[in-house]
Each structure stands twice: as C-alpha cells, then as structure tokens.
PDB file of C-alpha atoms in Angstrom:
ATOM      1  CA  MET A 235       0.000   0.000   0.000  1.00  0.00           C
ATOM      2  CA  SER A 236       1.464   3.339  -0.980  1.00  0.00           C
ATOM      3  CA  VAL A 237       1.883   6.462   1.093  1.00  0.00           C
ATOM      4  CA  ALA A 238      -0.759   8.155  -1.056  1.00  0.00           C
ATOM      5  CA  VAL A 239      -3.351   5.493  -0.247  1.00  0.00           C
ATOM      6  CA  VAL A 240      -2.656   5.764   3.469  1.00  0.00           C
ATOM      7  CA  ALA A 241      -2.888   9.562   3.253  1.00  0.00           C
ATOM      8  CA  MET A 242      -6.247   9.313   1.501  1.00  0.00           C
ATOM      9  CA  ALA A 243      -7.553   7.083   4.272  1.00  0.00           C
ATOM     10  CA  ALA A 244      -6.327   9.580   6.847  1.00  0.00           C
ATOM     11  CA  SER A 245      -8.043  12.509   5.186  1.00  0.00           C
ATOM     12  CA  SER A 246     -11.352  10.634   4.975  1.00  0.00           C
ATOM     13  CA  LEU A 247     -11.314   9.444   8.561  1.00  0.00           C
ATOM     14  CA  GLY A 248      -9.819  12.489  10.283  1.00  0.00           C
ATOM     15  CA  ALA A 249      -6.552  13.210  12.085  1.00  0.00           C
ATOM     16  CA  GLN A 250      -7.496  11.469  15.346  1.00  0.00           C
ATOM     17  CA  THR A 251      -7.616   7.935  13.911  1.00  0.00           C
ATOM     18  CA  PRO A 252      -5.131   5.074  13.419  1.00  0.00           C
ATOM     19  CA  SER A 253      -5.087   5.895   9.695  1.00  0.00           C
ATOM     20  CA  GLY A 254      -4.002   9.461  10.445  1.00  0.00           C
ATOM     21  CA  LEU A 255      -1.196   8.377  12.763  1.00  0.00           C
ATOM     22  CA  ALA A 256      -0.064   5.689  10.304  1.00  0.00           C
ATOM     23  CA  SER A 257      -0.019   8.181   7.431  1.00  0.00           C
ATOM     24  CA  GLU A 258       2.361  10.483   9.317  1.00  0.00           C
ATOM     25  CA  CYS A 259       4.533   7.490  10.259  1.00  0.00           C
ATOM     26  CA  VAL A 260       4.786   6.371   6.609  1.00  0.00           C
ATOM     27  CA  ARG A 261       5.523   9.938   5.478  1.00  0.00           C
ATOM     28  CA  THR A 262       8.583  10.040   7.739  1.00  0.00           C
ATOM     29  CA  GLY A 263       9.999   6.798   6.328  1.00  0.00           C
ATOM     30  CA  GLY A 264       8.339   3.983   8.268  1.00  0.00           C
ATOM     31  CA  PRO A 265       7.221   0.757   6.532  1.00  0.00           C
ATOM     32  CA  THR A 266       3.483   0.823   5.838  1.00  0.00           C
ATOM     33  CA  THR A 267       2.711  -2.493   7.558  1.00  0.00           C
ATOM     34  CA  LEU A 268       4.582  -1.563  10.738  1.00  0.00           C
ATOM     35  CA  CYS A 269       3.056   1.916  10.797  1.00  0.00           C
ATOM     36  CA  LEU A 270      -0.484   0.569  10.404  1.00  0.00           C
ATOM     37  CA  GLY A 271       0.066  -2.153  13.007  1.00  0.00           C
ATOM     38  CA  GLY A 272       1.565   0.289  15.482  1.00  0.00           C
ATOM     39  CA  ALA A 273      -1.259   2.791  15.007  1.00  0.00           C
ATOM     40  CA  VAL A 274      -3.903   0.085  15.448  1.00  0.00           C
ATOM     41  CA  SER A 275      -2.127  -1.043  18.632  1.00  0.00           C
ATOM     42  CA  THR A 276      -2.038   2.524  19.940  1.00  0.00           C
ATOM     43  CA  GLN A 277      -5.822   2.773  19.671  1.00  0.00           C
ATOM     44  CA  ALA A 278      -6.261  -0.738  21.092  1.00  0.00           C
ATOM     45  CA  VAL A 279      -4.238   0.047  24.225  1.00  0.00           C
ATOM     46  CA  LEU A 280      -6.015   3.392  24.578  1.00  0.00           C
ATOM     47  CA  GLY A 281      -9.361   1.550  24.643  1.00  0.00           C
ATOM     48  CA  HIS A 282      -8.275  -1.457  26.713  1.00  0.00           C
ATOM     49  CA  VAL A 283      -6.773   0.665  29.485  1.00  0.00           C
ATOM     50  CA  GLY A 284      -9.639   3.165  29.352  1.00  0.00           C
ATOM     51  CA  LEU A 285     -12.126   0.312  29.791  1.00  0.00           C
ATOM     52  CA  ALA A 286     -10.092  -1.286  32.592  1.00  0.00           C
ATOM     53  CA  THR A 287     -10.117   1.957  34.600  1.00  0.00           C
ATOM     54  CA  GLY A 288     -13.923   1.924  34.776  1.00  0.00           C
ATOM     55  CA  LEU A 289     -15.313  -1.484  33.721  1.00  0.00           C
ATOM     56  CA  GLY A 290     -19.145  -1.691  33.894  1.00  0.00           C
ATOM     57  CA  SER A 291     -21.370  -0.140  36.557  1.00  0.00           C
ATOM     58  CA  GLU A 292     -19.974   2.978  38.187  1.00  0.00           C
ATOM     59  CA  VAL A 293     -21.518   2.072  41.575  1.00  0.00           C
ATOM     60  CA  THR A 294     -21.445  -1.700  41.881  1.00  0.00           C
ATOM     61  CA  GLY A 295     -24.368  -3.872  42.934  1.00  0.00           C
ATOM     62  CA  THR A 296     -27.265  -1.425  42.640  1.00  0.00           C
ATOM     63  CA  ALA A 297     -29.028   0.702  40.030  1.00  0.00           C
ATOM     64  CA  SER A 298     -30.730   2.809  42.727  1.00  0.00           C
ATOM     65  CA  ASN A 299     -29.076   5.904  44.141  1.00  0.00           C
ATOM     66  CA  LEU A 300     -27.734   5.800  47.675  1.00  0.00           C
ATOM     67  CA  GLY A 301     -29.946   8.591  49.012  1.00  0.00           C
ATOM     68  CA  THR A 302     -29.282  10.404  52.272  1.00  0.00           C
ATOM     69  CA  ARG A 303     -29.272   9.337  55.902  1.00  0.00           C
ATOM     70  CA  VAL A 304     -32.043  10.022  58.330  1.00  0.00           C
ATOM     71  CA  GLY A 305     -31.468  13.635  59.283  1.00  0.00           C
ATOM     72  CA  GLY A 306     -30.253  14.658  55.839  1.00  0.00           C
ATOM     73  CA  GLY A 307     -26.547  13.797  55.918  1.00  0.00           C
ATOM     74  CA  PRO A 308     -24.997  12.130  52.861  1.00  0.00           C
ATOM     75  CA  ARG A 309     -24.951   8.347  52.720  1.00  0.00           C
ATOM     76  CA  ILE A 310     -21.410   7.115  52.026  1.00  0.00           C
ATOM     77  CA  ALA A 311     -20.264   3.962  50.218  1.00  0.00           C
ATOM     78  CA  PHE A 312     -16.707   2.639  49.970  1.00  0.00           C
ATOM     79  CA  THR A 313     -15.922   0.195  47.168  1.00  0.00           C
ATOM     80  CA  LEU A 314     -13.018  -2.126  46.391  1.00  0.00           C
ATOM     81  CA  ARG A 315     -13.036  -3.864  43.019  1.00  0.00           C
ATOM     82  CA  ALA A 316     -10.769  -6.189  41.052  1.00  0.00           C
ATOM     83  CA  GLY A 317     -11.392  -6.634  37.344  1.00  0.00           C
ATOM     84  CA  THR A 318      -9.841  -7.690  34.055  1.00  0.00           C
ATOM     85  CA  VAL A 319     -10.185  -6.979  30.341  1.00  0.00           C
ATOM     86  CA  ASP A 320      -9.408  -9.618  27.699  1.00  0.00           C
ATOM     87  CA  ALA A 321      -7.172  -7.537  25.442  1.00  0.00           C
ATOM     88  CA  GLY A 322      -5.025  -7.733  22.343  1.00  0.00           C
ATOM     89  CA  MET A 323      -2.865  -5.735  19.916  1.00  0.00           C
ATOM     90  CA  ILE A 324      -0.145  -6.212  17.306  1.00  0.00           C
ATOM     91  CA  ASP A 325       3.003  -7.666  18.884  1.00  0.00           C
ATOM     92  CA  PRO A 326       5.523  -4.784  19.113  1.00  0.00           C
ATOM     93  CA  ALA A 327       8.344  -7.345  18.785  1.00  0.00           C
ATOM     94  CA  ASP A 328       7.083  -8.688  15.446  1.00  0.00           C
ATOM     95  CA  VAL A 329       9.305  -7.412  12.627  1.00  0.00           C
ATOM     96  CA  ALA A 330       6.488  -7.881  10.089  1.00  0.00           C
ATOM     97  CA  GLY A 331       4.011  -5.848  12.169  1.00  0.00           C
ATOM     98  CA  THR A 332       1.177  -8.374  11.702  1.00  0.00           C
ATOM     99  CA  ALA A 333       1.314 -10.951  14.541  1.00  0.00           C
ATOM    100  CA  GLU A 334      -1.238 -10.633  17.343  1.00  0.00           C
ATOM    101  CA  LYS A 335      -0.255 -10.387  21.004  1.00  0.00           C
ATOM    102  CA  GLY A 336      -3.038 -11.217  23.463  1.00  0.00           C
ATOM    103  CA  PHE A 337      -2.846 -10.093  27.072  1.00  0.00           C
ATOM    104  CA  ARG A 338      -4.976  -9.240  30.084  1.00  0.00           C
ATOM    105  CA  ALA A 339      -5.301  -5.732  31.462  1.00  0.00           C
ATOM    106  CA  SER A 340      -6.120  -6.330  35.133  1.00  0.00           C
ATOM    107  CA  ALA A 341      -7.175  -3.525  37.442  1.00  0.00           C
ATOM    108  CA  LEU A 342      -7.542  -2.787  41.145  1.00  0.00           C
ATOM    109  CA  HIS A 343     -10.034  -0.035  42.016  1.00  0.00           C
ATOM    110  CA  ALA A 344     -10.839   1.903  45.188  1.00  0.00           C
ATOM    111  CA  GLY A 345     -13.681   4.401  45.249  1.00  0.00           C
ATOM    112  CA  VAL A 346     -16.089   6.390  47.376  1.00  0.00           C
ATOM    113  CA  THR A 347     -19.661   7.464  46.588  1.00  0.00           C
ATOM    114  CA  LEU A 348     -21.728  10.151  48.364  1.00  0.00           C
ATOM    115  CA  GLY A 349     -25.518  10.205  48.233  1.00  0.00           C
ATOM    116  CA  LEU A 350     -26.424  13.912  48.171  1.00  0.00           C
ATOM    117  CA  PHE A 351     -30.124  14.042  47.287  1.00  0.00           C
ATOM    118  CA  ASP A 352     -33.033  11.614  47.713  1.00  0.00           C
ATOM    119  CA  GLY A 353     -34.884  12.850  44.658  1.00  0.00           C
ATOM    120  CA  PHE A 354     -38.550  13.637  44.118  1.00  0.00           C
ATOM    121  CA  ARG A 355     -41.514  11.327  44.607  1.00  0.00           C
ATOM    122  CA  LEU A 356     -43.561  11.207  41.424  1.00  0.00           C
ATOM    123  CA  MET A 357     -46.387   9.182  43.019  1.00  0.00           C
ATOM    124  CA  PRO A 358     -46.868   7.232  46.259  1.00  0.00           C
ATOM    125  CA  THR A 359     -44.939   4.163  45.040  1.00  0.00           C
ATOM    126  CA  VAL A 360     -42.499   5.847  42.651  1.00  0.00           C
ATOM    127  CA  GLY A 361     -39.653   7.896  44.106  1.00  0.00           C
ATOM    128  CA  GLY A 362     -36.021   8.763  43.545  1.00  0.00           C
ATOM    129  CA  PHE A 363     -36.519  10.976  40.496  1.00  0.00           C
ATOM    130  CA  LEU A 364     -33.343  13.101  40.070  1.00  0.00           C
ATOM    131  CA  ALA A 365     -31.729  11.554  43.159  1.00  0.00           C
ATOM    132  CA  THR A 366     -28.039  12.452  42.966  1.00  0.00           C
ATOM    133  CA  ASP A 367     -24.804  10.671  43.899  1.00  0.00           C
ATOM    134  CA  VAL A 368     -21.260  11.842  43.257  1.00  0.00           C
ATOM    135  CA  PHE A 369     -18.359   9.429  43.127  1.00  0.00           C
ATOM    136  CA  GLY A 370     -14.611   9.371  42.685  1.00  0.00           C
ATOM    137  CA  GLY A 371     -11.661   7.080  43.047  1.00  0.00           C
ATOM    138  CA  GLY A 372      -8.461   5.708  41.641  1.00  0.00           C
ATOM    139  CA  SER A 373      -7.159   2.529  40.085  1.00  0.00           C
ATOM    140  CA  VAL A 374      -4.014   0.734  39.033  1.00  0.00           C
ATOM    141  CA  VAL A 375      -4.091  -1.173  35.748  1.00  0.00           C
ATOM    142  CA  LEU A 376      -1.563  -4.022  35.742  1.00  0.00           C
ATOM    143  CA  LEU A 377       0.038  -4.481  32.312  1.00  0.00           C
ATOM    144  CA  PRO A 378       2.274  -7.462  31.431  1.00  0.00           C
ATOM    145  CA  VAL A 379       5.958  -6.924  30.702  1.00  0.00           C
ATOM    146  CA  ASP A 380       6.017  -9.908  28.333  1.00  0.00           C
ATOM    147  CA  ALA A 381       3.561  -8.090  26.055  1.00  0.00           C
ATOM    148  CA  GLY A 382       5.975  -5.164  25.748  1.00  0.00           C
ATOM    149  CA  PHE A 383       4.553  -2.812  28.389  1.00  0.00           C
ATOM    150  CA  VAL A 384       6.912  -0.635  30.398  1.00  0.00           C
ATOM    151  CA  GLY A 385       5.255  -0.280  33.810  1.00  0.00           C
ATOM    152  CA  ASN A 386       1.627  -0.141  34.900  1.00  0.00           C
ATOM    153  CA  ALA A 387      -1.009   2.580  34.499  1.00  0.00           C
ATOM    154  CA  LYS A 388      -2.464   4.653  37.333  1.00  0.00           C
ATOM    155  CA  SER A 389      -5.715   6.545  36.936  1.00  0.00           C
ATOM    156  CA  TYR A 390      -8.191   8.703  38.824  1.00  0.00           C
ATOM    157  CA  GLY A 391     -11.705   9.815  38.028  1.00  0.00           C
ATOM    158  CA  VAL A 392     -14.863  11.568  39.171  1.00  0.00           C
ATOM    159  CA  GLY A 393     -18.502  11.402  38.159  1.00  0.00           C
ATOM    160  CA  VAL A 394     -22.155  11.879  38.980  1.00  0.00           C
ATOM    161  CA  ARG A 395     -25.114   9.462  38.979  1.00  0.00           C
ATOM    162  CA  VAL A 396     -28.714  10.675  38.614  1.00  0.00           C
ATOM    163  CA  GLY A 397     -31.744   8.564  39.455  1.00  0.00           C
ATOM    164  CA  ILE A 398     -34.794   8.029  37.293  1.00  0.00           C
ATOM    165  CA  PHE A 399     -36.620   5.653  39.685  1.00  0.00           C
ATOM    166  CA  ARG A 400     -35.667   4.163  43.015  1.00  0.00           C
ATOM    167  CA  GLU A 401     -36.264   0.416  43.238  1.00  0.00           C
ATOM    168  CA  GLY A 402     -39.578  -0.497  44.892  1.00  0.00           C
ATOM    169  CA  PHE A 403     -41.866  -3.504  45.279  1.00  0.00           C
ATOM    170  CA  SER A 404     -43.320  -3.043  41.803  1.00  0.00           C
ATOM    171  CA  ILE A 405     -40.622  -1.199  39.824  1.00  0.00           C
ATOM    172  CA  PRO A 406     -36.879  -1.663  39.271  1.00  0.00           C
ATOM    173  CA  GLY A 407     -34.240   0.923  40.063  1.00  0.00           C
ATOM    174  CA  LEU A 408     -33.068   2.972  37.097  1.00  0.00           C
ATOM    175  CA  SER A 409     -30.249   5.511  36.916  1.00  0.00           C
ATOM    176  CA  VAL A 410     -27.795   7.143  34.518  1.00  0.00           C
ATOM    177  CA  SER A 411     -24.222   8.266  35.175  1.00  0.00           C
ATOM    178  CA  TRP A 412     -21.431  10.335  33.676  1.00  0.00           C
ATOM    179  CA  ALA A 413     -17.739  10.045  34.549  1.00  0.00           C
ATOM    180  CA  ARG A 414     -14.324  11.304  33.483  1.00  0.00           C
ATOM    181  CA  ARG A 415     -11.152   9.303  34.104  1.00  0.00           C
ATOM    182  CA  PHE A 416      -7.509  10.161  33.454  1.00  0.00           C
ATOM    183  CA  SER A 417      -4.492   7.847  33.217  1.00  0.00           C
ATOM    184  CA  GLY A 418      -0.776   8.398  33.167  1.00  0.00           C
ATOM    185  CA  ALA A 419       1.341   7.708  30.090  1.00  0.00           C
ATOM    186  CA  ILE A 420       1.542   4.070  28.950  1.00  0.00           C
ATOM    187  CA  GLU A 421       4.677   2.909  27.114  1.00  0.00           C
ATOM    188  CA  VAL A 422       4.846  -0.156  24.869  1.00  0.00           C
ATOM    189  CA  GLY A 423       8.097  -1.363  23.318  1.00  0.00           C
ATOM    190  CA  GLU A 424      11.516   0.288  23.357  1.00  0.00           C
ATOM    191  CA  PRO A 425      12.071   3.066  20.790  1.00  0.00           C
ATOM    192  CA  GLY A 426      15.004   2.294  18.483  1.00  0.00           C
ATOM    193  CA  VAL A 427      15.088  -1.351  19.619  1.00  0.00           C
ATOM    194  CA  SER A 428      11.596  -2.821  19.183  1.00  0.00           C
ATOM    195  CA  PRO A 429      10.295  -2.989  15.585  1.00  0.00           C
ATOM    196  CA  SER A 430       7.501  -0.702  16.810  1.00  0.00           C
ATOM    197  CA  ALA A 431       7.092   1.299  19.998  1.00  0.00           C
ATOM    198  CA  PHE A 432       4.464   3.761  21.132  1.00  0.00           C
ATOM    199  CA  GLU A 433       3.205   5.808  24.055  1.00  0.00           C
ATOM    200  CA  VAL A 434      -0.334   6.952  24.797  1.00  0.00           C
ATOM    201  CA  GLU A 435      -1.913   8.899  27.662  1.00  0.00           C
ATOM    202  CA  PRO A 436      -5.632   8.014  27.904  1.00  0.00           C
ATOM    203  CA  SER A 437      -8.517  10.101  29.127  1.00  0.00           C
ATOM    204  CA  THR A 438     -11.973   8.508  29.113  1.00  0.00           C
ATOM    205  CA  THR A 439     -15.517   9.867  29.126  1.00  0.00           C
ATOM    206  CA  SER A 440     -18.106   7.301  30.240  1.00  0.00           C
ATOM    207  CA  ILE A 441     -21.894   7.339  30.139  1.00  0.00           C
ATOM    208  CA  ARG A 442     -23.903   4.503  31.716  1.00  0.00           C
ATOM    209  CA  ALA A 443     -27.558   3.534  32.127  1.00  0.00           C
ATOM    210  CA  THR A 444     -28.374   0.767  34.625  1.00  0.00           C
ATOM    211  CA  ILE A 445     -31.539  -1.019  35.693  1.00  0.00           C
ATOM    212  CA  GLY A 446     -31.780  -3.401  38.645  1.00  0.00           C
ATOM    213  CA  LYS A 447     -34.223  -5.382  40.760  1.00  0.00           C
ATOM    214  CA  ASP A 448     -33.927  -7.564  43.854  1.00  0.00           C
ATOM    215  CA  ILE A 449     -35.191 -11.086  43.147  1.00  0.00           C
ATOM    216  CA  HIS A 450     -35.103 -13.594  46.013  1.00  0.00           C
ATOM    217  CA  ALA A 451     -32.357 -11.673  47.872  1.00  0.00           C
ATOM    218  CA  VAL A 452     -30.167 -11.376  44.758  1.00  0.00           C
ATOM    219  CA  GLU A 453     -29.860  -7.937  43.177  1.00  0.00           C
ATOM    220  CA  LEU A 454     -29.774  -8.410  39.402  1.00  0.00           C
ATOM    221  CA  LEU A 455     -28.459  -5.504  37.366  1.00  0.00           C
ATOM    222  CA  ALA A 456     -28.168  -4.887  33.630  1.00  0.00           C
ATOM    223  CA  GLY A 457     -26.678  -1.910  31.895  1.00  0.00           C
ATOM    224  CA  MET A 458     -25.300  -0.403  28.760  1.00  0.00           C
ATOM    225  CA  GLY A 459     -22.902   2.421  28.174  1.00  0.00           C
ATOM    226  CA  TRP A 460     -20.846   4.487  25.780  1.00  0.00           C
ATOM    227  CA  GLU A 461     -17.212   5.460  26.150  1.00  0.00           C
ATOM    228  CA  GLU A 462     -14.979   7.904  24.305  1.00  0.00           C
ATOM    229  CA  TYR A 463     -11.207   7.607  24.589  1.00  0.00           C
ATOM    230  CA  ILE A 464      -8.761  10.370  23.699  1.00  0.00           C
ATOM    231  CA  GLY A 465      -5.026  10.426  24.290  1.00  0.00           C
ATOM    232  CA  ALA A 466      -1.872  12.182  23.133  1.00  0.00           C
ATOM    233  CA  SER A 467       0.225   9.504  21.429  1.00  0.00           C
ATOM    234  CA  THR A 468       3.594   8.944  19.798  1.00  0.00           C
ATOM    235  CA  LEU A 469       4.595   6.103  17.466  1.00  0.00           C
ATOM    236  CA  GLU A 470       8.043   5.029  16.280  1.00  0.00           C
ATOM    237  CA  VAL A 471       8.943   2.119  13.989  1.00  0.00           C
ATOM    238  CA  ASN A 472      12.186   0.752  12.537  1.00  0.00           C
ATOM    239  CA  ASP A 473      12.530   0.616   8.759  1.00  0.00           C
ATOM    240  CA  GLY A 474      14.895  -2.377   8.831  1.00  0.00           C
ATOM    241  CA  PHE A 475      17.831  -0.382   7.432  1.00  0.00           C
ATOM    242  CA  GLY A 476      18.848   1.626  10.473  1.00  0.00           C
ATOM    243  CA  GLY A 477      16.275   4.354   9.964  1.00  0.00           C
ATOM    244  CA  ARG A 478      12.993   5.087  11.707  1.00  0.00           C
ATOM    245  CA  GLY A 479       9.554   6.421  10.989  1.00  0.00           C
ATOM    246  CA  SER A 480       7.679   8.356  13.651  1.00  0.00           C
ATOM    247  CA  ALA A 481       4.398  10.133  14.279  1.00  0.00           C
ATOM    248  CA  LEU A 482       2.908  12.353  16.958  1.00  0.00           C
ATOM    249  CA  GLY A 483      -0.768  13.187  17.447  1.00  0.00           C
ATOM    250  CA  ASP A 484      -3.960  12.630  19.352  1.00  0.00           C
ATOM    251  CA  MET A 485      -5.603   9.218  19.136  1.00  0.00           C
ATOM    252  CA  SER A 486      -9.321   8.739  19.704  1.00  0.00           C
ATOM    253  CA  GLY A 487     -12.052   6.132  19.581  1.00  0.00           C
ATOM    254  CA  SER A 488     -15.513   5.453  20.945  1.00  0.00           C
ATOM    255  CA  ARG A 489     -17.700   2.370  21.456  1.00  0.00           C
ATOM    256  CA  ARG A 490     -20.711   0.913  23.209  1.00  0.00           C
ATOM    257  CA  LEU A 491     -20.579  -1.670  25.982  1.00  0.00           C
ATOM    258  CA  TYR A 492     -23.034  -3.963  27.766  1.00  0.00           C
ATOM    259  CA  PHE A 493     -22.814  -5.506  31.214  1.00  0.00           C
ATOM    260  CA  GLY A 494     -24.729  -7.350  33.907  1.00  0.00           C
ATOM    261  CA  SER A 495     -24.148  -8.322  37.525  1.00  0.00           C
ATOM    262  CA  ALA A 496     -25.522 -10.257  40.465  1.00  0.00           C
ATOM    263  CA  ALA A 497     -25.081  -8.988  44.020  1.00  0.00           C
ATOM    264  CA  MET A 498     -26.018  -9.957  47.560  1.00  0.00           C
ATOM    265  CA  THR A 499     -26.163  -7.738  50.623  1.00  0.00           C
ATOM    266  CA  PHE A 500     -25.184  -8.985  54.082  1.00  0.00           C
ATOM    267  CA  SER A 501     -26.073  -7.280  57.368  1.00  0.00           C
ATOM    268  CA  ILE A 502     -27.616  -4.364  55.410  1.00  0.00           C
ATOM    269  CA  LEU A 503     -24.238  -2.637  54.967  1.00  0.00           C
ATOM    270  CA  LEU A 504     -22.003  -5.029  53.007  1.00  0.00           C
ATOM    271  CA  THR A 505     -22.642  -5.888  49.329  1.00  0.00           C
ATOM    272  CA  LEU A 506     -20.711  -8.422  47.254  1.00  0.00           C
ATOM    273  CA  SER A 507     -21.059  -8.268  43.476  1.00  0.00           C
ATOM    274  CA  LEU A 508     -19.916 -10.226  40.404  1.00  0.00           C
ATOM    275  CA  GLU A 509     -20.078  -8.520  37.011  1.00  0.00           C
ATOM    276  CA  GLY A 510     -19.397  -9.443  33.397  1.00  0.00           C
ATOM    277  CA  GLY A 511     -19.669  -7.533  30.150  1.00  0.00           C
ATOM    278  CA  TRP A 512     -18.716  -6.983  26.528  1.00  0.00           C
ATOM    279  CA  ALA A 513     -17.307  -3.892  24.818  1.00  0.00           C
ATOM    280  CA  GLU A 514     -17.714  -3.465  21.074  1.00  0.00           C
ATOM    281  CA  GLY A 515     -14.664  -3.019  18.874  1.00  0.00           C
ATOM    282  CA  PHE A 516     -13.489  -0.011  16.897  1.00  0.00           C
ATOM    283  CA  GLU A 517     -13.859   0.616  13.172  1.00  0.00           C
ATOM    284  CA  SER A 518     -11.797  -1.438  10.738  1.00  0.00           C
ATOM    285  CA  ILE A 519      -8.767   0.364   9.290  1.00  0.00           C
ATOM    286  CA  PRO A 520      -8.355   0.654   5.483  1.00  0.00           C
ATOM    287  CA  GLY A 521      -5.301  -1.280   4.296  1.00  0.00           C
ATOM    288  CA  TYR A 522      -4.667  -2.997   7.634  1.00  0.00           C
ATOM    289  CA  SER A 523      -4.259  -6.806   7.461  1.00  0.00           C
ATOM    290  CA  GLY A 524      -2.784  -7.844  10.810  1.00  0.00           C
ATOM    291  CA  GLU A 525      -3.977 -10.801  12.887  1.00  0.00           C
ATOM    292  CA  TYR A 526      -5.459  -8.619  15.639  1.00  0.00           C
ATOM    293  CA  ASP A 527      -8.999  -7.514  14.777  1.00  0.00           C
ATOM    294  CA  PRO A 528      -9.685  -3.969  16.081  1.00  0.00           C
ATOM    295  CA  ALA A 529     -13.422  -4.482  15.407  1.00  0.00           C
ATOM    296  CA  GLY A 530     -13.562  -7.696  17.431  1.00  0.00           C
ATOM    297  CA  GLY A 531     -14.559  -6.295  20.830  1.00  0.00           C
ATOM    298  CA  ALA A 532     -13.383  -7.265  24.315  1.00  0.00           C
ATOM    299  CA  ALA A 533     -14.847  -9.194  27.253  1.00  0.00           C
ATOM    300  CA  PHE A 534     -14.427  -7.894  30.795  1.00  0.00           C
ATOM    301  CA  GLY A 535     -15.391  -8.912  34.322  1.00  0.00           C
ATOM    302  CA  SER A 536     -14.969  -7.918  37.952  1.00  0.00           C
ATOM    303  CA  ALA A 537     -15.677  -8.780  41.580  1.00  0.00           C
ATOM    304  CA  SER A 538     -16.340  -6.068  44.145  1.00  0.00           C
ATOM    305  CA  ILE A 539     -17.172  -5.406  47.757  1.00  0.00           C
ATOM    306  CA  ARG A 540     -19.102  -2.291  48.828  1.00  0.00           C
ATOM    307  CA  LEU A 541     -19.605  -0.965  52.354  1.00  0.00           C
ATOM    308  CA  THR A 542     -22.508   1.503  52.672  1.00  0.00           C
ATOM    309  CA  LEU A 543     -22.845   3.668  55.795  1.00  0.00           C
TER     310      LEU A 543
END
C-alpha cells in the first residue's frame, strides 16, 4: 500500500484515527505495515486501558441511588473492586508488524460514593426521580511486561449518577451516570530497539444507564454504556535499514458496551457483586491486514465489595 493510499484514508477518517497516525509514520519513512500495526495497537491500548479503569457499573451492585441518611446527611459507600479486560494488539516485537499479542489488562479499584439528594416522589410508590450521587476514586491497571509494556497505568476519576426511579416492590431501580477518568502515560516497546514502539496517555468519558431489581435476595443488574477515549500519542517504527519512521498526534475512539451483575447484601451494609460484560470493537482500518482484529470487541469482568454507611 502506498503512502498516497494511506494519506487518503487519513483525510477521509480524520486526524485522530489510526489511519491518520499511520499516514504520518509512513511519510517520515516507516514501513506501511509496521506503521499501520503500530497505530492500530495505539488505539487498542487506549481503549483497553480506558475500559479497565472503569469497567461496567460505576456504583457496583445497585441501580438505585444511595440517598441520604435520616437527618439529611450524605450516605457514604466505599468500594473495592478487582477486574480484568481480555485484550489484544499487534506484537511490538514482530518485525512484520502483523502478529497478534493477546494479554490481560487487570485492574484494582478503590472508590467512594456520596448520596447527596433523595430525589422527588412522582407518586406514592415511585420515588427517587433526580436523586443524585457523586463518586470518585483511583485505580491501578496491571500491564504485562512480556507483552511489551513498560510499567503499569495509574488513573483517577470523578462522576455523577442521577436517578430516574428508586427500586420499589413493583418497579426496578433505574439511573444514569457520567464520569471522566484520566491515566498516566503508557509505554509499549523500546524506541530504536523494538520494531515498533508507542506511548499513549488516555482520558476517558463514560456514560452509563443501569436497571436493577432484587429477586429472592439477589440484586440483578443490567446496563449499557458508551465510552470515548482520547489520548496524546507517539509512534516510532524501525525501517529495517537503520532508519525510523515516527508520528505524533492525538488518538481517539468510541464504542458501546453492555454488562450485567448479580449482588447480595449482608447485614444491610455489606454488598458483594460479580459482574461481566462486553465492549464493542473499533472501526476497521483501510489497508490494515494484521492478525489482531480492532473491530472484534473485548470481554471484561470484575468482583467487588461495597460498604454503605
């Protein structure tokens, strides 16, 4: 594939795409296959790490807002969560720039949620309309050295959850949330040594809608969401003759995801939850023919414990 073809793909898809980054890489002397594979991997890692920093439900185990305490003080919940994303990219050590490297992006989360407002009662059995929680926390995403990663990723984030209905005897709980999360720079490969190497610094915007109902002491929850990932990125590839091609620019991508969980509450305060989900893939890249499929999607799962006071 010629530089002109790659440039045409970049102009049609926009500068913040793998095609745009690959076009700049080819223009500076990088082999087309390595440039395309490296750019696809940059977006893949951006999405995998962005997903791992948040996973599915923003407040685990319930679709209803926390509400306030008797007397009007905020209800507080502390959450610990461990999760993983089934991930993949082009192997940065592959000189052809086509072989797939699968890995797991595992994450440890700690967060706190404050229930600030109980919401309005729409009718005697329907309450919680516009109930409001705010939440924040941090995570560490563990990335394997044998896949080419240099260190792990740390992130922090904040968000708000707004209720539509609070769960009752006859209706499920329903809420929507918005969050922003930021991660430190993630390095893959060694510039000048690995056939391809790149760095990306993800920031993620997440929107979620969740619905849940207690059935025989088990809280069942289902949800769907949308995420947008943006990150400053650099890419460098070897041309096989002692030279290098490189590119610098913002990478972006967005996708939908779906998730569900089952939770049980013990002694009113302690909730244990198991969650699983699926995130859609990104758009296919013109001219790319590597083994890793960027449109293939990714499975994820987590276990959490929440203490509500």
